[in-house]
Amino acid sequence: GENVEQHPSTLSVQEGDSAVIKCTYSDSASNYFPWYKQELGKGPQLIIDIRSNVGEKKDQRIAVTLNKTAKHFSLHITETQPEDSAVYFCAGGNTDKLIFGTGTRLQVFP
Amino acid sequence: DTAVSQTPKYLVTQMGNDKSIKCEQNLGHDTMYWYKQDSKKFLKIMFSYNNKELIINETVPNRFSPKSPDKAHLNLHINSLELGDSAVYFCASSQQTNTEAFFGQGTRLTVV
């Protein structure tokens, strides 16, 4: 069945450093790849998304890259801040369904 | 105004009981979902509804029965609760499956 793998499961960085989270997907029909941030006690919230007709997208300190051939996509956060600490989820899907990755707990130390 | 609201936020109940979680969205979205998040933070889709019709039922025990009285509401009823049902349940909505999903704040269900 469809699957989205996410690595690493935990990531600790110093404030100001960059953080990279990687995901791979199995369903070649997937055409939509969002990233969600979940803070403690809250629901996931979209931070950036990319579609299969685009290779890269950037929004201030956040960027996402997509390699359709290899079926993997990555989230890059530059100049990390303590408030970036949260659980991040990648997801992949199409008009039928969206499959979430297993999550990455990011900790940014001041 | 809260976009996706679900009640209650916390629910503690005994094994064998029947309980319901309510969800409402005021975004005018056509699609609504229920997700289950376990203690390891894995987020798994349970159900997806589009315009009040069931689209996805992901091998969820039939003790779980979603009900969508209208496009803006998707309630989750659980019969004969078991210890393994303890989790955080999230309601979400989106205009389409491959567009931004807005999540509620979650309902932490604890079965004792």
Coordinates of C-alpha atoms in Angstrom, one line a residue:
Chain A
G1 CA 0.0 0.0 0.0
E2 CA 0.9 3.7 0.0
N3 CA 3.6 4.6 2.4
V4 CA 5.5 7.8 3.4
E5 CA 8.7 7.4 5.4
Q6 CA 10.2 10.2 7.4
H7 CA 13.7 10.7 8.9
P8 CA 15.0 11.4 11.4
S9 CA 12.5 10.8 14.1
T10 CA 14.3 13.3 16.4
L11 CA 16.5 16.2 15.5
S12 CA 18.4 18.5 17.9
V13 CA 20.1 21.6 16.6
Q14 CA 21.6 24.8 18.1
E15 CA 19.8 28.0 17.5
G16 CA 20.9 29.6 14.2
D17 CA 21.8 26.2 12.6
S18 CA 19.9 24.6 9.8
A19 CA 17.6 21.6 10.1
V20 CA 16.7 19.2 7.3
I21 CA 14.0 16.6 7.4
K22 CA 13.6 14.0 4.6
C23 CA 10.7 12.0 3.4
T24 CA 10.2 9.3 0.7
Y25 CA 6.9 8.2 -0.7
S26 CA 5.9 5.0 -2.6
D27 CA 2.8 6.0 -4.6
S28 CA 4.0 7.4 -7.9
A29 CA 0.5 9.0 -8.4
S30 CA 1.1 11.3 -5.5
N31 CA 1.1 15.0 -6.6
Y32 CA 0.8 17.0 -3.4
F33 CA 3.3 17.2 -0.6
P34 CA 2.5 19.4 2.4
W35 CA 4.5 19.8 5.6
Y36 CA 2.8 20.3 8.9
K37 CA 4.0 21.7 12.2
Q38 CA 2.5 20.4 15.4
E39 CA 3.1 22.3 18.7
L40 CA 2.4 20.8 22.0
G41 CA -1.3 20.4 22.7
K42 CA -2.3 21.7 19.3
G43 CA -3.4 20.3 16.0
P44 CA -1.0 20.1 13.0
Q45 CA -0.7 23.3 11.0
L46 CA 0.4 23.7 7.4
I47 CA 3.7 25.5 7.0
I48 CA 4.5 24.9 3.4
D49 CA 3.4 22.7 0.5
I50 CA 4.7 21.7 -2.9
R51 CA 3.1 20.1 -6.0
S52 CA 4.6 17.7 -8.3
N53 CA 5.1 20.2 -11.1
V54 CA 7.5 22.2 -9.0
G55 CA 11.0 21.2 -7.8
E56 CA 11.5 23.7 -5.1
K57 CA 9.6 26.2 -3.0
K58 CA 10.7 28.8 -0.5
D59 CA 9.0 30.9 2.2
Q60 CA 11.3 33.0 4.2
R61 CA 13.4 30.5 6.4
I62 CA 11.6 27.5 5.2
A63 CA 12.1 25.7 1.9
V64 CA 11.0 22.4 0.4
T65 CA 12.5 20.4 -2.4
L66 CA 11.0 17.6 -4.4
N67 CA 12.7 14.9 -6.5
K68 CA 9.9 13.1 -8.3
T69 CA 12.2 10.6 -10.0
A70 CA 13.6 9.4 -6.6
K71 CA 10.3 9.9 -4.9
H72 CA 11.7 12.0 -2.1
F73 CA 11.1 15.5 -0.7
S74 CA 12.8 17.5 2.0
L75 CA 12.1 20.3 4.4
H76 CA 14.9 22.8 5.1
I77 CA 14.7 25.3 8.0
T78 CA 17.5 27.9 8.1
E79 CA 18.5 30.1 11.0
T80 CA 16.5 28.0 13.4
Q81 CA 14.9 29.6 16.5
P82 CA 13.6 28.1 19.7
E83 CA 10.1 28.6 18.6
D84 CA 10.7 26.2 15.7
S85 CA 10.8 23.4 18.2
A86 CA 7.8 21.2 17.4
V87 CA 6.9 17.9 15.7
Y88 CA 7.0 18.2 11.9
F89 CA 5.0 15.9 9.6
C90 CA 5.5 15.4 5.9
A91 CA 2.6 14.0 3.8
G92 CA 2.1 12.8 0.3
G93 CA -1.1 12.3 -1.6
N94 CA -3.4 13.1 -4.4
T95 CA -7.2 13.7 -4.9
D96 CA -7.9 10.3 -3.2
K97 CA -6.1 10.5 0.1
L98 CA -3.2 12.0 2.0
I99 CA -0.7 9.8 3.8
F100 CA 1.3 11.3 6.7
G101 CA 4.9 10.5 7.6
T102 CA 5.8 9.3 11.1
G103 CA 6.9 12.7 12.3
T104 CA 10.2 14.4 13.4
R105 CA 10.6 16.0 16.8
L106 CA 12.7 19.0 16.3
Q107 CA 14.4 20.7 19.3
V108 CA 16.2 23.9 18.9
F109 CA 18.5 24.8 21.8
P110 CA 19.2 28.4 22.6
Chain B
D1 CA -13.5 32.6 15.0
T2 CA -12.3 29.0 15.3
A3 CA -12.1 27.3 11.8
V4 CA -12.4 23.7 12.9
S5 CA -13.7 23.1 16.4
Q6 CA -14.1 19.8 18.1
T7 CA -15.6 18.9 21.5
P8 CA -14.8 17.8 24.0
K9 CA -11.1 18.6 24.4
Y10 CA -10.7 15.9 27.0
L11 CA -12.7 12.7 27.5
V12 CA -12.0 10.1 30.2
T13 CA -14.3 7.1 30.2
Q14 CA -14.5 3.5 31.3
M15 CA -14.0 0.5 29.1
G16 CA -17.2 -0.7 27.4
N17 CA -18.8 2.8 27.4
D18 CA -20.1 4.5 24.2
K19 CA -19.0 8.1 23.5
S20 CA -19.2 10.7 20.8
I21 CA -16.8 13.5 19.6
K22 CA -18.3 16.4 17.7
C23 CA -16.7 18.4 14.9
E24 CA -17.7 21.5 13.1
Q25 CA -16.0 23.6 10.5
N26 CA -17.0 27.1 9.4
L27 CA -14.6 27.2 6.4
G28 CA -17.2 26.1 3.8
H29 CA -15.0 23.1 2.9
D30 CA -16.4 20.0 1.1
T31 CA -14.1 17.4 2.7
M32 CA -13.8 16.5 6.4
Y33 CA -11.6 13.9 8.1
W34 CA -11.0 12.1 11.4
Y35 CA -7.4 11.2 12.3
K36 CA -6.1 9.2 15.2
Q37 CA -2.7 10.1 16.8
D38 CA -1.3 7.5 19.1
S39 CA 1.2 8.0 21.9
K40 CA 4.1 7.8 19.4
K41 CA 2.6 10.8 17.6
F42 CA 1.8 8.7 14.5
L43 CA -1.0 10.4 12.6
K44 CA -3.4 8.0 10.8
I45 CA -6.4 8.8 8.8
M46 CA -9.6 7.0 9.9
F47 CA -12.3 8.4 7.8
S48 CA -12.8 11.0 5.0
Y49 CA -16.1 12.5 4.0
N50 CA -16.9 14.6 0.9
N51 CA -20.2 16.4 0.9
K52 CA -21.6 14.2 3.6
E53 CA -20.6 11.0 1.8
L54 CA -18.0 8.5 3.1
I55 CA -14.9 8.5 0.8
I56 CA -12.3 6.7 2.9
N57 CA -12.7 4.1 5.7
E58 CA -9.2 3.0 6.7
T59 CA -9.6 -0.5 8.2
V60 CA -11.2 1.0 11.3
P61 CA -13.1 -1.3 13.6
N62 CA -16.9 -1.0 13.1
R63 CA -17.2 0.2 16.7
F64 CA -16.2 3.5 15.2
S65 CA -19.1 5.1 13.2
P66 CA -18.8 8.6 11.7
K67 CA -21.9 10.6 11.0
S68 CA -22.1 13.7 8.8
P69 CA -25.5 15.4 9.2
D70 CA -24.4 18.2 6.9
K71 CA -21.3 19.4 5.1
A72 CA -20.1 21.4 8.1
H73 CA -20.2 18.6 10.7
L74 CA -18.6 15.3 11.1
N75 CA -19.1 13.5 14.4
L76 CA -17.4 10.4 15.6
H77 CA -19.3 7.8 17.7
I78 CA -17.4 5.0 19.4
N79 CA -19.1 2.0 20.8
S80 CA -17.8 -0.4 23.4
L81 CA -14.6 1.5 24.1
E82 CA -11.4 -0.4 24.6
L83 CA -8.1 0.5 26.3
G84 CA -6.4 0.7 22.9
D85 CA -8.8 3.4 21.8
S86 CA -6.9 5.8 24.0
A87 CA -5.4 8.4 21.8
V88 CA -5.8 12.0 20.5
Y89 CA -8.4 12.3 17.8
F90 CA -8.2 15.1 15.3
C91 CA -10.9 16.4 13.1
A92 CA -9.8 18.3 9.9
S93 CA -11.3 19.8 6.8
S94 CA -10.1 20.9 3.4
Q95 CA -11.6 22.0 0.2
Q96 CA -10.2 19.0 -1.6
T97 CA -7.9 16.1 -0.5
N98 CA -4.9 17.7 -2.1
T99 CA -5.2 21.1 -0.6
E100 CA -4.4 22.5 2.8
A101 CA -6.1 20.7 5.7
F102 CA -7.1 22.6 8.7
F103 CA -7.0 20.7 12.0
G104 CA -9.0 21.0 15.1
Q105 CA -7.3 21.2 18.5
G106 CA -7.8 17.5 19.1
T107 CA -9.7 15.4 21.6
R108 CA -7.6 13.4 24.1
L109 CA -9.6 10.2 24.8
T110 CA -8.5 8.2 27.8
V111 CA -10.1 4.8 28.4
V112 CA -9.7 3.4 31.8

